[in-house]
Amino acid sequence: MNTKALRQKILDLAIHGKLLPLEKVEQIRKDEPASILLEKIRADRTVTKVCGSAQNGKSKRDKNDSFIFVGDDKRHYEKFADGSVKDIEDEIPFEVPEGWSWCRFSEATKNRDSERKPVNSSNRKDIKKIYDYYGATGVIDKVEEYLFDEKLLLIGEDGANLLSHTKNNAFIAEGKYWVNNHAHVIIMSS
């Protein structure tokens, strides 16, 4: 087996939850299931949206809000903010280990794209090079100011970058840094 195939196999096993040591599997069985964590995240978002709505006139629930659940018939469904329910069993690629749950990426994260600001290369020429400046492929320059001072997941959005199998598409950024308009800013819910 070549290195690329081995790497892919290890990633596949990890995604399926099959690389955990036995003691970790036992601990996971004792921990609260992911479905409870997802319910807490939904509750926190509802409170945030309700509090935020009084200040900026936004609706309390986003029409795209949804969550995935397993019905009594053991099939996967998605329930939307308007109360409608859709069978999504054909979208579920594999069963996950006990205690795990499927969810949409947006259900477990907060998108902070609106906080990104591009600084074109000509404007970056004559400034102090202090803080990392992230683009779609990672750190591409340094700038003298920063937008973020927290640990965030950045995901490159450029089409060519997403199709490349040689460049990283996601980065954990820490400390003080700036993000341009080619890297999505995601905050992982805790």
Coordinates of C-alpha atoms in Angstrom, one line a residue:
M1 CA 0.0 0.0 0.0
N2 CA 1.5 3.4 -1.0
T3 CA 1.7 6.3 1.4
K4 CA -1.3 8.2 -0.2
A5 CA -3.5 5.1 0.0
L6 CA -2.5 4.5 3.6
R7 CA -3.2 8.1 4.6
Q8 CA -6.6 7.8 3.0
K9 CA -7.4 4.6 4.8
I10 CA -6.4 6.1 8.2
L11 CA -8.5 9.1 7.5
D12 CA -11.4 6.9 6.5
L13 CA -11.1 4.8 9.7
A14 CA -10.9 8.0 11.8
I15 CA -14.0 9.5 10.3
H16 CA -15.9 6.2 11.1
G17 CA -14.6 6.3 14.7
K18 CA -12.6 3.2 14.4
L19 CA -9.2 4.4 15.5
L20 CA -10.0 5.0 19.2
P21 CA -8.2 3.0 21.9
L22 CA -10.5 0.7 23.8
E23 CA -10.4 2.8 27.0
K24 CA -11.4 5.9 25.0
V25 CA -14.4 3.9 23.5
E26 CA -15.5 3.1 27.1
Q27 CA -15.1 6.7 28.1
I28 CA -17.2 7.9 25.1
R29 CA -20.0 5.4 26.2
K30 CA -20.0 7.2 29.6
D31 CA -20.0 10.7 28.1
E32 CA -23.2 12.4 27.1
P33 CA -24.1 11.7 23.5
A34 CA -23.4 14.2 20.7
S35 CA -27.2 14.7 20.3
I36 CA -27.2 16.4 23.8
L37 CA -24.3 18.7 22.8
L38 CA -26.1 19.6 19.6
E39 CA -29.3 20.4 21.6
K40 CA -27.2 22.7 23.9
I41 CA -25.7 24.5 20.9
R42 CA -29.2 25.0 19.4
A43 CA -30.5 26.4 22.7
D44 CA -27.5 28.7 23.0
R45 CA -28.1 30.0 19.4
T46 CA -31.8 30.5 20.1
V47 CA -30.9 32.7 23.1
T48 CA -28.3 34.6 21.1
K49 CA -30.7 35.2 18.2
V50 CA -33.5 36.3 20.6
C51 CA -31.2 38.7 22.5
G52 CA -29.7 39.9 19.2
S53 CA -33.0 40.4 17.6
A54 CA -34.1 43.0 20.1
Q55 CA -31.0 45.0 19.3
N56 CA -30.8 44.8 15.5
G57 CA -34.3 43.9 14.3
K58 CA -33.4 40.5 13.0
S59 CA -35.9 37.6 13.2
K60 CA -35.5 35.2 16.1
R61 CA -35.0 32.1 13.9
D62 CA -33.2 31.8 10.6
K63 CA -35.4 30.1 8.0
N64 CA -32.5 27.8 7.1
D65 CA -32.0 26.5 10.7
S66 CA -32.4 22.8 10.8
F67 CA -31.2 19.7 12.7
I68 CA -30.8 16.0 11.8
F69 CA -32.4 13.3 14.0
V70 CA -33.1 9.6 13.8
G71 CA -36.8 8.7 13.8
D72 CA -38.5 5.8 15.5
D73 CA -38.1 3.9 12.2
K74 CA -34.2 4.3 12.5
R75 CA -34.1 6.6 9.4
H76 CA -32.4 10.0 9.4
Y77 CA -34.6 13.1 9.0
E78 CA -33.9 16.8 8.9
K79 CA -36.3 19.2 10.7
F80 CA -36.4 22.8 9.5
A81 CA -37.3 26.0 11.4
D82 CA -40.7 26.2 9.7
G83 CA -41.5 22.8 11.2
S84 CA -41.2 20.8 8.0
V85 CA -39.4 17.4 8.1
K86 CA -37.5 15.8 5.2
D87 CA -36.2 12.2 5.0
I88 CA -32.5 12.4 4.3
E89 CA -31.5 8.8 4.7
D90 CA -30.0 8.8 1.2
E91 CA -27.6 11.5 2.3
I92 CA -26.1 9.5 5.2
P93 CA -22.9 7.8 3.9
F94 CA -22.4 5.5 6.8
E95 CA -23.4 4.7 10.4
V96 CA -21.5 6.5 13.1
P97 CA -20.5 5.0 16.4
E98 CA -22.8 5.0 19.4
G99 CA -23.1 8.4 21.0
W100 CA -22.1 10.2 17.7
S101 CA -24.6 12.2 15.6
W102 CA -24.8 13.5 12.1
C103 CA -25.3 17.2 11.7
R104 CA -24.8 19.9 9.1
F105 CA -21.5 21.7 9.4
S106 CA -23.4 25.0 10.1
E107 CA -25.2 23.4 13.1
A108 CA -22.0 22.9 15.0
T109 CA -20.1 26.0 13.9
K110 CA -20.6 29.8 13.7
N111 CA -19.8 31.5 10.4
R112 CA -18.0 34.8 10.9
D113 CA -17.4 35.6 7.2
S114 CA -18.8 39.1 7.6
E115 CA -15.7 40.0 9.7
R116 CA -13.2 39.4 7.0
K117 CA -11.5 42.3 5.2
P118 CA -9.2 42.2 2.2
V119 CA -6.1 44.3 2.0
N120 CA -4.7 44.3 -1.5
S121 CA -1.0 43.5 -2.1
S122 CA -0.1 47.1 -3.1
N123 CA -1.5 48.4 0.2
R124 CA 0.5 45.7 2.1
K125 CA 3.8 46.7 0.5
D126 CA 4.7 49.7 2.7
I127 CA 3.4 48.6 6.1
K128 CA 5.1 47.0 9.1
K129 CA 5.0 43.2 8.8
I130 CA 3.9 42.1 12.3
Y131 CA 0.8 39.9 12.1
D132 CA 0.0 36.9 9.9
Y133 CA -2.3 37.7 6.9
Y134 CA -4.3 34.6 5.8
G135 CA -5.5 33.9 2.4
A136 CA -7.2 30.8 0.9
T137 CA -3.9 28.8 1.1
G138 CA -2.8 29.9 4.5
V139 CA -0.5 32.7 5.6
I140 CA 0.4 34.7 2.5
D141 CA 1.8 37.9 4.1
K142 CA 2.2 40.0 7.2
V143 CA 0.3 43.2 8.1
E144 CA 0.6 45.8 10.9
E145 CA -2.9 45.4 12.4
Y146 CA -5.0 42.4 13.2
L147 CA -8.7 41.5 13.1
F148 CA -8.8 38.4 15.3
D149 CA -7.1 37.4 18.5
E150 CA -8.6 34.0 19.1
K151 CA -8.3 30.4 17.9
L152 CA -10.4 29.9 14.8
L153 CA -10.8 27.5 12.0
L154 CA -10.2 29.1 8.6
I155 CA -11.4 27.4 5.4
G156 CA -10.1 28.5 2.0
E157 CA -12.8 29.3 -0.5
D158 CA -11.1 29.7 -3.8
G159 CA -12.3 27.2 -6.4
A160 CA -8.8 26.2 -7.6
N161 CA -7.6 25.7 -4.0
L162 CA -10.6 23.5 -3.2
L163 CA -9.8 21.3 -6.2
S164 CA -6.1 21.0 -5.4
H165 CA -5.0 17.8 -3.5
T166 CA -1.6 19.3 -2.8
K167 CA -2.6 22.4 -0.8
N168 CA -4.3 22.6 2.6
N169 CA -7.8 23.9 2.6
A170 CA -8.3 24.5 6.3
F171 CA -6.1 26.0 9.0
I172 CA -6.3 26.6 12.7
A173 CA -5.3 30.2 13.3
E174 CA -4.2 31.4 16.8
G175 CA -2.9 34.6 18.3
K176 CA -3.3 37.9 16.5
Y177 CA -3.9 37.8 12.7
W178 CA -5.9 39.2 9.8
V179 CA -8.0 37.2 7.3
N180 CA -8.7 38.4 3.8
N181 CA -11.8 37.7 1.7
H182 CA -10.5 34.3 0.4
A183 CA -10.7 32.3 3.6
H184 CA -13.9 31.6 5.4
V185 CA -13.8 32.3 9.2
I186 CA -15.5 29.6 11.2
I187 CA -15.7 29.4 14.9
M188 CA -16.1 25.9 16.3
S189 CA -18.8 25.7 18.9
S190 CA -17.6 24.5 22.3

